[in-house]
Amino acid sequence: MALPARLTAALGRHPDDLTEDDLRRAVDNQIPEGVDLDWKKDFYLGSDAGKKELAKDVSAMANTVGGLLVIGIDEGNKGHAHALAPVEPEPRRGEEWIRSVLADCVQPVVPNVGVRSLKSPDEGKIYWIITVPPSTQMPHAVAVSGNDYHFRVHVRHGTTTRTLAESEIAQRYRDRFHAATTDTGHLHDTAAAGARHLTTFVTSEVPAAGSRVSWYPVWISVSAVPAVRGNYPLTNQKEREAALQRFTELALRGVTDGMKPDHHALVGRRQVRFEGSPTGHLHQDGSSFTARSLHIQKDPYDTEAPSKLDQRGLELQLVTQVQAAAAWAAETGGAGDIMLSAALHCFDDDLASLRVVTSEDDFQRGPGQPIPTMPAQTTANLQALVANKHEAVSAAYVLAADLLADMSVHQPYVLTPEGHIQTDRLNNDYRSQLTGW
């Protein structure tokens, strides 16, 4: 989970991995509260007031920079960790209760809040660790039933929480919509720059071999932009080579190894580029463009018929590219949602139309379908894509479904909307490619 880097530096490890010894060191070092850190001695009451307080604390952090709530640390009115004070577990008020309160009392719901208890040797007592990522859906408002039932939007202000004025709330909404527009524009620019890079590679002449178009006439690409940008050093050759090596390691964890670069790092402004199959570029802010060639085969029984495009390969390629894009975005520190765009690229005018087939022997008759020129687009949660391969399959399913629909195909053949790969529909070659399934 992406959280302010200051927290990890101050606490000695990522908040997701904190132990009681870490909390004791925080007390010994008198680590102060801040805009991203709140020590709390007591657990929240089960009353409307207690629910409102929990919702306020979590939404305020999400509306600011994200952060950490630790329940079971006495700050002694001193503004810093003063003493360990683990709490008694509350019957019927555990993790499920916390998540239920946040779902009921915060609008829109803060995504990806981490909730875990940490046992203390002190007679069965516990600490509560609540991690709140920075949100791209802010402002998050609190609304609790009762005499005070109306929306309020809170933010962290130093070590305290304050309520935003109406004009400030309006500005937050304007910022959210502007950010969405900016993300869309950035995604378009990333895809356009990637397509130019791909075109240059495919159409360039190879000594004594001609153009690569005859080898790789059709490609599929995925462009990605995380809502919360990352920051990865890519300003010199050493950094670019290290970044490409790291991307290779991440790519090999995918459903297939199809996104493993097979050439060295190339120069790009605040980015690293690579060529071959795959071709692509990785930006320092977590954005990326990757492209892979698709398997195209002529009909052996009718040389005048449209060539065939293997649907299974297209779908598996999309899964691998979605995984690689998400892994790179997270590696750079990107967070929140990630916008994904998939497109087909044809470099051979003789392949203006294709037949989409689902097996080696499937040469359906009739006219081919034009290759779609409009990209498919979806948005997914970055953390979910990285943590769960089924989420990556679901996102790839949406992209594949839109591209295939433009080619008169009703639905993906091997991917399901629930995030499964129907391996019984793959031949042995494709099954052997599923290194991570």
PDB file of C-alpha atoms in Angstrom, residues 251-252 254-261 277-279 291-293 316-317 320-321 324 433 435:
ATOM      1  CA  ALA A 251       7.385  -8.985 -15.945  1.00  0.00           C
ATOM      2  CA  LEU A 252       8.522 -12.555 -15.279  1.00  0.00           C
ATOM      3  CA  GLY A 254       3.131 -12.344 -14.787  1.00  0.00           C
ATOM      4  CA  VAL A 255       0.727 -14.950 -16.084  1.00  0.00           C
ATOM      5  CA  THR A 256       3.130 -15.455 -19.001  1.00  0.00           C
ATOM      6  CA  ASP A 257       6.692 -14.326 -19.677  1.00  0.00           C
ATOM      7  CA  GLY A 258       5.591 -12.441 -22.796  1.00  0.00           C
ATOM      8  CA  MET A 259       6.618  -9.033 -21.451  1.00  0.00           C
ATOM      9  CA  LYS A 260      10.276  -9.890 -20.888  1.00  0.00           C
ATOM     10  CA  PRO A 261      12.358  -7.310 -22.831  1.00  0.00           C
ATOM     11  CA  SER A 277       8.942  -8.057 -29.076  1.00  0.00           C
ATOM     12  CA  PRO A 278       7.998  -6.550 -26.683  1.00  0.00           C
ATOM     13  CA  THR A 279       8.606  -2.911 -27.514  1.00  0.00           C
ATOM     14  CA  ALA A 291       3.404  -3.593 -27.272  1.00  0.00           C
ATOM     15  CA  ARG A 292       3.641  -7.205 -28.433  1.00  0.00           C
ATOM     16  CA  SER A 293       3.302  -8.684 -31.895  1.00  0.00           C
ATOM     17  CA  LEU A 316      -3.298 -13.764 -22.989  1.00  0.00           C
ATOM     18  CA  GLN A 317      -1.130 -10.928 -24.268  1.00  0.00           C
ATOM     19  CA  THR A 320       0.425 -10.072 -19.317  1.00  0.00           C
ATOM     20  CA  GLN A 321       0.603  -6.441 -20.433  1.00  0.00           C
ATOM     21  CA  ALA A 324       3.385  -5.547 -16.364  1.00  0.00           C
ATOM     22  CA  GLN A 433       3.230 -20.293 -21.446  1.00  0.00           C
ATOM     23  CA  THR A 435       4.156 -19.547 -15.978  1.00  0.00           C
TER      24      THR A 435
END
